[in-house]
PDB file of N, CA and C in Angstrom:
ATOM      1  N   UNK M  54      19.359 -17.496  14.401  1.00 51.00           N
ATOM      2  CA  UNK M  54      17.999 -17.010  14.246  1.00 51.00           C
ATOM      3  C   UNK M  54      17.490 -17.433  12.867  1.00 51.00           C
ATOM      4  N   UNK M  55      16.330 -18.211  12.835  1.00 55.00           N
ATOM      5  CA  UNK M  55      16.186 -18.502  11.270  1.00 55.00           C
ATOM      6  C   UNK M  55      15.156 -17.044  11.127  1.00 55.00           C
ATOM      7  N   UNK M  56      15.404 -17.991   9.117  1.00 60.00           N
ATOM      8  CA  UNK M  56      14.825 -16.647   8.367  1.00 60.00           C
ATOM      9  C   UNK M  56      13.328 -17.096   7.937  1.00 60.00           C
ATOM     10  N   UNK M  57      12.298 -16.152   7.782  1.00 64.00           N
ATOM     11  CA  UNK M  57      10.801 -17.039   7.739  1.00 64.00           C
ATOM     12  C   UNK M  57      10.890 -16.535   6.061  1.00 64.00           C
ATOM     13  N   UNK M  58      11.236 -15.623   5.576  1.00 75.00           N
ATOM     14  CA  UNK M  58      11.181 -15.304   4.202  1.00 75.00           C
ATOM     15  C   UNK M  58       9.921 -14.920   3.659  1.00 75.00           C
ATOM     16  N   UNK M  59       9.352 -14.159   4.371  1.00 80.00           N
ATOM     17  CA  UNK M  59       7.894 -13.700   4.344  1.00 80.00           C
ATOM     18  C   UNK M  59       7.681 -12.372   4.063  1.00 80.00           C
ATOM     19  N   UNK M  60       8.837 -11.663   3.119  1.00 84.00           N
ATOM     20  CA  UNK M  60       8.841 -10.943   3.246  1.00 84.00           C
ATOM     21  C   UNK M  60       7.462 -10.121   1.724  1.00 84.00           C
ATOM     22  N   UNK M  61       7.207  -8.567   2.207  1.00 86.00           N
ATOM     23  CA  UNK M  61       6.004  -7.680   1.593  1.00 86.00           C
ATOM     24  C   UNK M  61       6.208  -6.910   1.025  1.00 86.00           C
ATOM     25  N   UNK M  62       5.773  -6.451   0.205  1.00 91.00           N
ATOM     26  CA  UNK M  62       5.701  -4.840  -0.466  1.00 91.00           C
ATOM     27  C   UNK M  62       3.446  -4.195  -0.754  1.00 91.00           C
ATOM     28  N   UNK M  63       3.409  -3.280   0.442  1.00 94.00           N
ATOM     29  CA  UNK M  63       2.305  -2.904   0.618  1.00 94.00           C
ATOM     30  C   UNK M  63       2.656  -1.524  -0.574  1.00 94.00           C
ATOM     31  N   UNK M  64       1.691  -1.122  -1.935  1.00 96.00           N
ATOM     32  CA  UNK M  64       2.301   0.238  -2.725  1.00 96.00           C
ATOM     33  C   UNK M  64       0.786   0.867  -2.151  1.00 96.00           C
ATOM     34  N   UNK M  65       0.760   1.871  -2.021  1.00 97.00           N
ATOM     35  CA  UNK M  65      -0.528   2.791  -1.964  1.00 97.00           C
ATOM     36  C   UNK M  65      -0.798   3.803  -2.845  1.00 97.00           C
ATOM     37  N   UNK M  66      -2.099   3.164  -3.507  1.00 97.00           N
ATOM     38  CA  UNK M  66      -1.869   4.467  -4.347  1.00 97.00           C
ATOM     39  C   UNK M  66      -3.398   5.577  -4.504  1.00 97.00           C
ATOM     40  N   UNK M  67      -3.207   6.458  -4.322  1.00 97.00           N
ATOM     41  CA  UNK M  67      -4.518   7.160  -4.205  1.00 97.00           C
ATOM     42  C   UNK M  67      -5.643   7.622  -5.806  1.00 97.00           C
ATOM     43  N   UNK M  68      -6.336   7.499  -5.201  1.00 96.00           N
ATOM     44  CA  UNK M  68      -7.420   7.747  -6.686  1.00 96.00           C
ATOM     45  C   UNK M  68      -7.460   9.175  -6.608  1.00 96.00           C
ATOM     46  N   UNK M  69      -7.161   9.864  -8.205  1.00 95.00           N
ATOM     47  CA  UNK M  69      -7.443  11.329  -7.901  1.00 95.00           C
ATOM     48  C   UNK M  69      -9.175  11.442  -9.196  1.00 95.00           C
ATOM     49  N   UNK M  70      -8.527  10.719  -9.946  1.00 90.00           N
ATOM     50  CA  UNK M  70     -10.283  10.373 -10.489  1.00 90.00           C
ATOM     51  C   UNK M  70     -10.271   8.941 -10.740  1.00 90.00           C
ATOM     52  N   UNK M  71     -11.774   8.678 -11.076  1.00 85.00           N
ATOM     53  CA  UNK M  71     -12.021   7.380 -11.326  1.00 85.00           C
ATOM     54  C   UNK M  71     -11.102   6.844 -13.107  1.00 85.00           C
ATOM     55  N   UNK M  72     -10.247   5.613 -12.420  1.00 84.00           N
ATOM     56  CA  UNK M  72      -9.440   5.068 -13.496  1.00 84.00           C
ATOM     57  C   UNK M  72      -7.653   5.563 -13.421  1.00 84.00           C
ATOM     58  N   UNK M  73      -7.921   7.028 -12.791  1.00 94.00           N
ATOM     59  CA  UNK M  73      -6.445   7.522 -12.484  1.00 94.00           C
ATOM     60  C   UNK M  73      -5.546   7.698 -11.127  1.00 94.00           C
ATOM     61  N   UNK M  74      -4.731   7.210 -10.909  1.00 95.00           N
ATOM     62  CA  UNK M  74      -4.158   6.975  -9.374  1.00 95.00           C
ATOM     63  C   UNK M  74      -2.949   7.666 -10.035  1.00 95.00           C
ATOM     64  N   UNK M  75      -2.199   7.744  -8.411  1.00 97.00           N
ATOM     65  CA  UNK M  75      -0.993   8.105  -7.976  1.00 97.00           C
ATOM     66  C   UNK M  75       0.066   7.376  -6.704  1.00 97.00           C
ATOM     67  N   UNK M  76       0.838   6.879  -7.032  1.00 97.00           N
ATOM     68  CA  UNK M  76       1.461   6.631  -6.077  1.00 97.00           C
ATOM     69  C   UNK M  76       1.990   7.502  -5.041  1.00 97.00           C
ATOM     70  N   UNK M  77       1.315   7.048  -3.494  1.00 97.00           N
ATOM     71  CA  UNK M  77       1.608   7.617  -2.688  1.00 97.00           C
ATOM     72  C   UNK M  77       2.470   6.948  -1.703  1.00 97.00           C
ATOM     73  N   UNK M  78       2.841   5.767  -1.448  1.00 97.00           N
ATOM     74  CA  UNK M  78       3.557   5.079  -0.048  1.00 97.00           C
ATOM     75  C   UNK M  78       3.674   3.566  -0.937  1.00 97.00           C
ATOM     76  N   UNK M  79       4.891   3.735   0.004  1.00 95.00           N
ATOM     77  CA  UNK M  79       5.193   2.181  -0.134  1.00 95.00           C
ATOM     78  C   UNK M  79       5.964   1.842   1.044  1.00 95.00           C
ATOM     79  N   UNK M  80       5.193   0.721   1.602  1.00 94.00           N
ATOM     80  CA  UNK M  80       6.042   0.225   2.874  1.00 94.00           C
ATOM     81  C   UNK M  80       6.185  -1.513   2.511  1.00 94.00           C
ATOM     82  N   UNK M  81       7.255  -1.388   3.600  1.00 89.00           N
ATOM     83  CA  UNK M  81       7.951  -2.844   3.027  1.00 89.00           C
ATOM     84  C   UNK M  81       8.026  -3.879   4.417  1.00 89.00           C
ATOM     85  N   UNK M  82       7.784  -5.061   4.480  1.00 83.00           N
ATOM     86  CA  UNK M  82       7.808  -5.597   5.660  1.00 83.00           C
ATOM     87  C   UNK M  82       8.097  -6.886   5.504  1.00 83.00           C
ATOM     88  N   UNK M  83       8.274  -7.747   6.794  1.00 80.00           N
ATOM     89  CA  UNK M  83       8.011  -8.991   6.910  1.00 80.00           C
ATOM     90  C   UNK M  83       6.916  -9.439   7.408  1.00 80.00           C
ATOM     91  N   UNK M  84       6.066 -10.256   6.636  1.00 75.00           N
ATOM     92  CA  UNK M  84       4.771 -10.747   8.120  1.00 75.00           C
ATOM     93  C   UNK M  84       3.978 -11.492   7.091  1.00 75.00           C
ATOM     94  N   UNK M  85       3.543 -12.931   7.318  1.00 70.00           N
ATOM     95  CA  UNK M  85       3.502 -13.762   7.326  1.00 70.00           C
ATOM     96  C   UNK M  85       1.519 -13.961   6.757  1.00 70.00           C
ATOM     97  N   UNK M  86       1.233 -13.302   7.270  1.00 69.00           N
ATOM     98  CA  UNK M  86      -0.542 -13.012   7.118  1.00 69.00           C
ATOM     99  C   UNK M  86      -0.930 -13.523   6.053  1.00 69.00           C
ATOM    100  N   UNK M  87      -0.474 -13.325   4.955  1.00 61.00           N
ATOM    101  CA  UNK M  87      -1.162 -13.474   3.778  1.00 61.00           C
ATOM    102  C   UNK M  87      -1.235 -15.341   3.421  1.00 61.00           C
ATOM    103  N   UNK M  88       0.081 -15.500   4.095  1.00 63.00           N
ATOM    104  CA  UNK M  88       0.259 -17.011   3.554  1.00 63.00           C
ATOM    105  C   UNK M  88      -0.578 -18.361   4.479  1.00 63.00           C
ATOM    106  N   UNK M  89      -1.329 -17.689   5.512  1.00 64.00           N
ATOM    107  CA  UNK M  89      -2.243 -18.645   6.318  1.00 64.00           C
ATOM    108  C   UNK M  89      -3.332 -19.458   4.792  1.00 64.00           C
ATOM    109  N   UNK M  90      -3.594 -20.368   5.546  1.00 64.00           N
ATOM    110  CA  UNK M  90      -3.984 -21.434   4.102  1.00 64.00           C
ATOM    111  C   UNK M  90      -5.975 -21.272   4.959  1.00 64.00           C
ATOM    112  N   UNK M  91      -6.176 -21.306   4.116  1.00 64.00           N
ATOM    113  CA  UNK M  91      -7.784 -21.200   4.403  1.00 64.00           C
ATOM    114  C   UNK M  91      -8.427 -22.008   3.203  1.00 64.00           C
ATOM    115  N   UNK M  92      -9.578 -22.634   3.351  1.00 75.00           N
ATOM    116  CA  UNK M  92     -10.427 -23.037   2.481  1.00 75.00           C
ATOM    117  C   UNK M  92     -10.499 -22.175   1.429  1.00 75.00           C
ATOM    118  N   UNK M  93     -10.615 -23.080   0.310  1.00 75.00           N
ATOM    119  CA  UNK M  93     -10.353 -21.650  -1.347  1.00 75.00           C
ATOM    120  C   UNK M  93     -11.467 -20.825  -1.525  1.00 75.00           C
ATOM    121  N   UNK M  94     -12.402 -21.113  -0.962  1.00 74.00           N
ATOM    122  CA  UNK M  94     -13.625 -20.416  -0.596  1.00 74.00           C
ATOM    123  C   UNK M  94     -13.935 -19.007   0.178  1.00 74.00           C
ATOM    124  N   UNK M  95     -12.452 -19.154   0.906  1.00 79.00           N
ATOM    125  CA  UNK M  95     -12.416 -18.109   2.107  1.00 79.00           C
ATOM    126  C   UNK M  95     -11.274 -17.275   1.816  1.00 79.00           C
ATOM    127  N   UNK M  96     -10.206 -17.604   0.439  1.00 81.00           N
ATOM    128  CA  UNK M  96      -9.212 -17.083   0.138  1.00 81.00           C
ATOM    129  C   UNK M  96      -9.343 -15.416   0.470  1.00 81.00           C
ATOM    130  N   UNK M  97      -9.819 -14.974  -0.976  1.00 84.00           N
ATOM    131  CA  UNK M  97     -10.354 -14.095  -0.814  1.00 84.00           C
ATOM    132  C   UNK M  97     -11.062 -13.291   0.272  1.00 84.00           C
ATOM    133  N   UNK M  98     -11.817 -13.760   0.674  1.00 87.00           N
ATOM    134  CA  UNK M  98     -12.576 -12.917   1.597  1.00 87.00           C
ATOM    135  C   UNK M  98     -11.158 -12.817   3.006  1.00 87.00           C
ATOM    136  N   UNK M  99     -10.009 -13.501   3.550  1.00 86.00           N
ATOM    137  CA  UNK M  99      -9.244 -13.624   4.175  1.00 86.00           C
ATOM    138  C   UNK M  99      -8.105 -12.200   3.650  1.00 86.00           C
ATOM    139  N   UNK M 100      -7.857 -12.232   2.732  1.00 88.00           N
ATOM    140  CA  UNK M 100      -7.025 -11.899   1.643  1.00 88.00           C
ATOM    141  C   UNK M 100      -7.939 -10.264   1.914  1.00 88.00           C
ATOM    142  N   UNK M 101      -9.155  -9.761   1.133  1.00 91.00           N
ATOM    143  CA  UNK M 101      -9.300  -8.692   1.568  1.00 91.00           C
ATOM    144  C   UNK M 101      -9.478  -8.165   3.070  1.00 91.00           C
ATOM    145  N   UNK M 102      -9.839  -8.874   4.063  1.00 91.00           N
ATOM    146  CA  UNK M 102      -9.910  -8.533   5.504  1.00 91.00           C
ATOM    147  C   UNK M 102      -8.727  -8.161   6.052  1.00 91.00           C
ATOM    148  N   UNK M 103      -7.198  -9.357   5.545  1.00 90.00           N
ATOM    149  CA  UNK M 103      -6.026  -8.947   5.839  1.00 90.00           C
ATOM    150  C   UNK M 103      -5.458  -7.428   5.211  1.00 90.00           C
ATOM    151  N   UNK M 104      -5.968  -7.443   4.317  1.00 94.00           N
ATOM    152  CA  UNK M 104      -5.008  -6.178   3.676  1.00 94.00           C
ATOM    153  C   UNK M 104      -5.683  -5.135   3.971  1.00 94.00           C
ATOM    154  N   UNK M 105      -6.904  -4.915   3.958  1.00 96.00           N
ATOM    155  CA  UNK M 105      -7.542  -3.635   4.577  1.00 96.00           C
ATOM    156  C   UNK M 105      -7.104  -3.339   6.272  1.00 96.00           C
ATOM    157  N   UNK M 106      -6.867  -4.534   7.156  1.00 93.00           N
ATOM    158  CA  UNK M 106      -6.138  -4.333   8.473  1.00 93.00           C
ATOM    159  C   UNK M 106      -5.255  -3.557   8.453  1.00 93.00           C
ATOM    160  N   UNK M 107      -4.179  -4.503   7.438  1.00 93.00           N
ATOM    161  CA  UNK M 107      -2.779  -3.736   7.529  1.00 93.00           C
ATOM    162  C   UNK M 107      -2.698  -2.415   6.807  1.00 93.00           C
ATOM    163  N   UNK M 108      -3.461  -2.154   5.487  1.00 96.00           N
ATOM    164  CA  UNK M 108      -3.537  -0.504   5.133  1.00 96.00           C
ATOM    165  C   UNK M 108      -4.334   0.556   5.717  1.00 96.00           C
ATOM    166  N   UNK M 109      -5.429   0.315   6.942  1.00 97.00           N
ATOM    167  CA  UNK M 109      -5.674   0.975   7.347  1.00 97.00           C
ATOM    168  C   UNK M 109      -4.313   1.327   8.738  1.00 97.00           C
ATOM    169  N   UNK M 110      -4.019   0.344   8.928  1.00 95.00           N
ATOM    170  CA  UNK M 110      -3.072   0.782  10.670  1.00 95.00           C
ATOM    171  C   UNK M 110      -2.107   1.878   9.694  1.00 95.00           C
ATOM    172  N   UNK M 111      -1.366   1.451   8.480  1.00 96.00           N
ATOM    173  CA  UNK M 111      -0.110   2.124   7.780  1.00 96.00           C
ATOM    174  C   UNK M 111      -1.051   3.715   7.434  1.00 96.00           C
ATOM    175  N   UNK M 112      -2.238   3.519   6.823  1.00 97.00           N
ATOM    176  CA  UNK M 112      -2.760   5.124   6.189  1.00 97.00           C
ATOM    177  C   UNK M 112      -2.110   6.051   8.109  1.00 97.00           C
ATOM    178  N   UNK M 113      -3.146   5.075   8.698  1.00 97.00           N
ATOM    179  CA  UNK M 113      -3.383   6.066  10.348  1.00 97.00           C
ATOM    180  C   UNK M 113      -2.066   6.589  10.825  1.00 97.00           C
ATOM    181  N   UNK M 114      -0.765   5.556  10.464  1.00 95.00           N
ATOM    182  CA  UNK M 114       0.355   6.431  10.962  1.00 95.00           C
ATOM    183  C   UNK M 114       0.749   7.144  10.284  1.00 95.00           C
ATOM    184  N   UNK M 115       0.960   7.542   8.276  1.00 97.00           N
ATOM    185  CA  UNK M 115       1.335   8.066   7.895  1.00 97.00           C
ATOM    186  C   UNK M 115       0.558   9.376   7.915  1.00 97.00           C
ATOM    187  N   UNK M 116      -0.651   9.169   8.118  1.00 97.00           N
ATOM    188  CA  UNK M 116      -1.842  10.259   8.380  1.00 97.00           C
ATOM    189  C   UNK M 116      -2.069  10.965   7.012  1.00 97.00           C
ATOM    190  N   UNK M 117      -2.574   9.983   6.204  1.00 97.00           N
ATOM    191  CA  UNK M 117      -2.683   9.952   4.702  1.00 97.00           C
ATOM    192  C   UNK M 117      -4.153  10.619   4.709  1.00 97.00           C
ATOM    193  N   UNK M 118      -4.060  11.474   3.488  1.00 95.00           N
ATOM    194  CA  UNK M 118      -5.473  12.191   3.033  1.00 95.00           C
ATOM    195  C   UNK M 118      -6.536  10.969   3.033  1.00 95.00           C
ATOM    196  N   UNK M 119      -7.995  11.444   3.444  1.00 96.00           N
ATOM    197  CA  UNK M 119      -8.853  11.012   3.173  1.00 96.00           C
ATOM    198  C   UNK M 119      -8.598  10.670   1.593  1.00 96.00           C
ATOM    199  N   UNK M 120      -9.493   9.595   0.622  1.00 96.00           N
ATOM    200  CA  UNK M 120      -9.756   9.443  -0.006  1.00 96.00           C
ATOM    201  C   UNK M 120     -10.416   8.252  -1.038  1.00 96.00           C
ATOM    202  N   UNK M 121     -10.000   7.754  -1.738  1.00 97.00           N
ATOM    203  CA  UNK M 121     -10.092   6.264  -2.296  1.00 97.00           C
ATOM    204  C   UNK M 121      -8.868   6.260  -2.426  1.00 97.00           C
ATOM    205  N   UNK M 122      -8.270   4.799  -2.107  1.00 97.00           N
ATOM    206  CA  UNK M 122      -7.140   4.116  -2.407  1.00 97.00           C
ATOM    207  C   UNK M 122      -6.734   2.808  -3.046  1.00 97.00           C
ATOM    208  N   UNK M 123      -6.119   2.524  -3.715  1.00 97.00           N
ATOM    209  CA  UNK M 123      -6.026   0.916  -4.721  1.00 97.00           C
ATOM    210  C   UNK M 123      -4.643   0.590  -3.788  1.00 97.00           C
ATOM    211  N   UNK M 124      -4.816   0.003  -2.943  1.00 97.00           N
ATOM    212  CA  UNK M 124      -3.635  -0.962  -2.480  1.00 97.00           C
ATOM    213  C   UNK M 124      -3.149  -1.941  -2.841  1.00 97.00           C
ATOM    214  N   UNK M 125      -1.697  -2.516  -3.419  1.00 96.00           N
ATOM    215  CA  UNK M 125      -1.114  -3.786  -3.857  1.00 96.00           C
ATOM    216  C   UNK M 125      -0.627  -4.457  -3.162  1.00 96.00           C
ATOM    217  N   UNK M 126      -0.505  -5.536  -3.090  1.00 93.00           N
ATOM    218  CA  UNK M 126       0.091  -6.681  -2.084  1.00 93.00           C
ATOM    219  C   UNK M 126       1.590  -7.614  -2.638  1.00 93.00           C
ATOM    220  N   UNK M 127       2.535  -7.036  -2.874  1.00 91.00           N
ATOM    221  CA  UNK M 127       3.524  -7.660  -3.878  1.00 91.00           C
ATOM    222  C   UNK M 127       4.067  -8.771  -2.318  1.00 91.00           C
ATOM    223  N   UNK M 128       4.332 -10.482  -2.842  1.00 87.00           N
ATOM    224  CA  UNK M 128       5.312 -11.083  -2.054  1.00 87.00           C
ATOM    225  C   UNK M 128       6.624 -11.116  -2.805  1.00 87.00           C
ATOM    226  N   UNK M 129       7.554 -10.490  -2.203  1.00 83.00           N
ATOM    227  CA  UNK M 129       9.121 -10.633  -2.516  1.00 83.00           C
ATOM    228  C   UNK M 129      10.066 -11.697  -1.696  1.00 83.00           C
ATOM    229  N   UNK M 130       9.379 -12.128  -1.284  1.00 71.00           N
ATOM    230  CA  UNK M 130      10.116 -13.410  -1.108  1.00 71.00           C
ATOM    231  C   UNK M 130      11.008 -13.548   0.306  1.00 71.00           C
ATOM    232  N   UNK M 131      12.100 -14.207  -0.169  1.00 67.00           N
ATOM    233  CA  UNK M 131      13.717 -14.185   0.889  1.00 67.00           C
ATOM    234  C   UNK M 131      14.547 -12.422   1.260  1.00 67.00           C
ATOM    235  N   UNK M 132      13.485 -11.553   0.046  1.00 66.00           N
ATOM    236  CA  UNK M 132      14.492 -10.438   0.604  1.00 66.00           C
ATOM    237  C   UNK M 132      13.572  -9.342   0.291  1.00 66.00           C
ATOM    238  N   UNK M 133      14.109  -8.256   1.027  1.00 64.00           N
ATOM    239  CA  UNK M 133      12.808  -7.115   1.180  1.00 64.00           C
ATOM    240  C   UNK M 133      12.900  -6.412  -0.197  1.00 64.00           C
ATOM    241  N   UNK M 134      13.850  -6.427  -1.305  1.00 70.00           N
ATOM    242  CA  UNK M 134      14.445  -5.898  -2.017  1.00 70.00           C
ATOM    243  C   UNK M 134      14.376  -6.649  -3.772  1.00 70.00           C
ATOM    244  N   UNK M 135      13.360  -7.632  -3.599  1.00 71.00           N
ATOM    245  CA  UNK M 135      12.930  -8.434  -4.597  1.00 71.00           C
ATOM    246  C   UNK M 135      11.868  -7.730  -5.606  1.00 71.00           C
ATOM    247  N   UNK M 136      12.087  -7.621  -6.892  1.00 75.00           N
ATOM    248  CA  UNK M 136      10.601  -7.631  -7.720  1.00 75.00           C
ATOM    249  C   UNK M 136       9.064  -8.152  -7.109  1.00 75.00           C
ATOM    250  N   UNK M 137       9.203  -9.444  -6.662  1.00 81.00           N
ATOM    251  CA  UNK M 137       8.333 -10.442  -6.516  1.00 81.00           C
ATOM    252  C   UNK M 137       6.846 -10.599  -7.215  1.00 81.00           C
ATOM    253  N   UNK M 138       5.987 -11.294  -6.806  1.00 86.00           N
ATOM    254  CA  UNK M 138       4.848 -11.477  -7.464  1.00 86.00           C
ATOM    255  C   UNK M 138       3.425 -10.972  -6.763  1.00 86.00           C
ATOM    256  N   UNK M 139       2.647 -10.143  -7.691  1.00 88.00           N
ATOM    257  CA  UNK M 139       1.537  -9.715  -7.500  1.00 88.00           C
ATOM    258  C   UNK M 139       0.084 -11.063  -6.852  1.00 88.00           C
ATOM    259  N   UNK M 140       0.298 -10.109  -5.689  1.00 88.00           N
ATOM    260  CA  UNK M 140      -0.751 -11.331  -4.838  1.00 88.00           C
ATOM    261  C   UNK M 140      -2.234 -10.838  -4.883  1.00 88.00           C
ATOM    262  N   UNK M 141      -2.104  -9.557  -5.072  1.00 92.00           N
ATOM    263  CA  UNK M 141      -3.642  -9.016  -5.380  1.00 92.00           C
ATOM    264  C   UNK M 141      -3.768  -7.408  -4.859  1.00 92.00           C
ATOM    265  N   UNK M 142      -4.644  -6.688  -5.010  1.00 95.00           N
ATOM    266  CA  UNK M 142      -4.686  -5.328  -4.730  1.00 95.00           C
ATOM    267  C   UNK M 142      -6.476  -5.022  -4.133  1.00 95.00           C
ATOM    268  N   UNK M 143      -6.660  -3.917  -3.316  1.00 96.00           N
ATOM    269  CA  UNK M 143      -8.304  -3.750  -3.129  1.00 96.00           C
ATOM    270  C   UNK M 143      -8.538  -2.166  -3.256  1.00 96.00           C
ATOM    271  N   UNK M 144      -9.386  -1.534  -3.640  1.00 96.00           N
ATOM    272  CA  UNK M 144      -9.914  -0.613  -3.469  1.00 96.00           C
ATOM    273  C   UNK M 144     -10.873  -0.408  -2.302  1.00 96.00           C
ATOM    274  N   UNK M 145     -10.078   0.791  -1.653  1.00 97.00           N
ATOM    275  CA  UNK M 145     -10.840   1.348  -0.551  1.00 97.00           C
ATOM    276  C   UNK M 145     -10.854   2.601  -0.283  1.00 97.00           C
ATOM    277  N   UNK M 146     -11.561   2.701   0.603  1.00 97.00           N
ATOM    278  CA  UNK M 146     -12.336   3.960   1.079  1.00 97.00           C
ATOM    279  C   UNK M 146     -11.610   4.431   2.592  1.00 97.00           C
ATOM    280  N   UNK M 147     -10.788   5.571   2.199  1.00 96.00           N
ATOM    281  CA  UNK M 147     -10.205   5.664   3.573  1.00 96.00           C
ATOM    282  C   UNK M 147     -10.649   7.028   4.256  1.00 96.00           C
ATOM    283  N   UNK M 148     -10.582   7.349   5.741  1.00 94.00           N
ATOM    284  CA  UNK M 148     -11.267   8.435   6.206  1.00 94.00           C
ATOM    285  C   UNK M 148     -10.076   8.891   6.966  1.00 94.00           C
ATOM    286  N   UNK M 149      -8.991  10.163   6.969  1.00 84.00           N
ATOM    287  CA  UNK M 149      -8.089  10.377   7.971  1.00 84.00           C
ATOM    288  C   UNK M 149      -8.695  10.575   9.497  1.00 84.00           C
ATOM    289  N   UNK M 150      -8.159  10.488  10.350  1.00 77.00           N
ATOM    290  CA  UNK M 150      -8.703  10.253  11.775  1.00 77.00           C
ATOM    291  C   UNK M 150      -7.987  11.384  12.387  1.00 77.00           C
TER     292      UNK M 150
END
């Protein structure tokens, strides 16, 4: 079985005031999303569409407080268990369901 090495670190962290967060979740995965190649034009805008997907499905199962949230996008590489490098983070607006 090969290895795709795609592996994630999603951190969540909630705003309790403006400028001050808390870490609330961190989930860890493999999946590949981020690394689709798009025009550099569309990086970004790809880049926030993907990560708001995947932190809204993760808030809905953990059934996380309404609130504002600063989500990070770390790639760790070959192993789920890596430091790795900061790919970018978004602030959002989440509503529990």
């Amino acid at each position: 079985m090969p290895t795709w090495d795609y592996w994630h670190r999603m951190e969540y962290r909630r705003e309790l005031r403006k400028g001050h967060c808390v870490l609330e979740y961190v989930e860890v995965f493999e999946d590949q999303g981020w690394t689709f190649c798009h025009r550099p034009e569309r990086q970004q805008e790809w880049f926030v569409h993907y990560t708001r997907a995947c932190a809204e499905d993760y808030l809905a199962r953990v059934r996380a407080r309404s609130g504002t949230w600063v989500v990070g996008v770390w790639r760790t590489g070959a192993s789920a268990s890596g430091d790795g490098r900061l790919l970018g983070s978004i602030r959002m607006r989440w509503t529990r369901r």
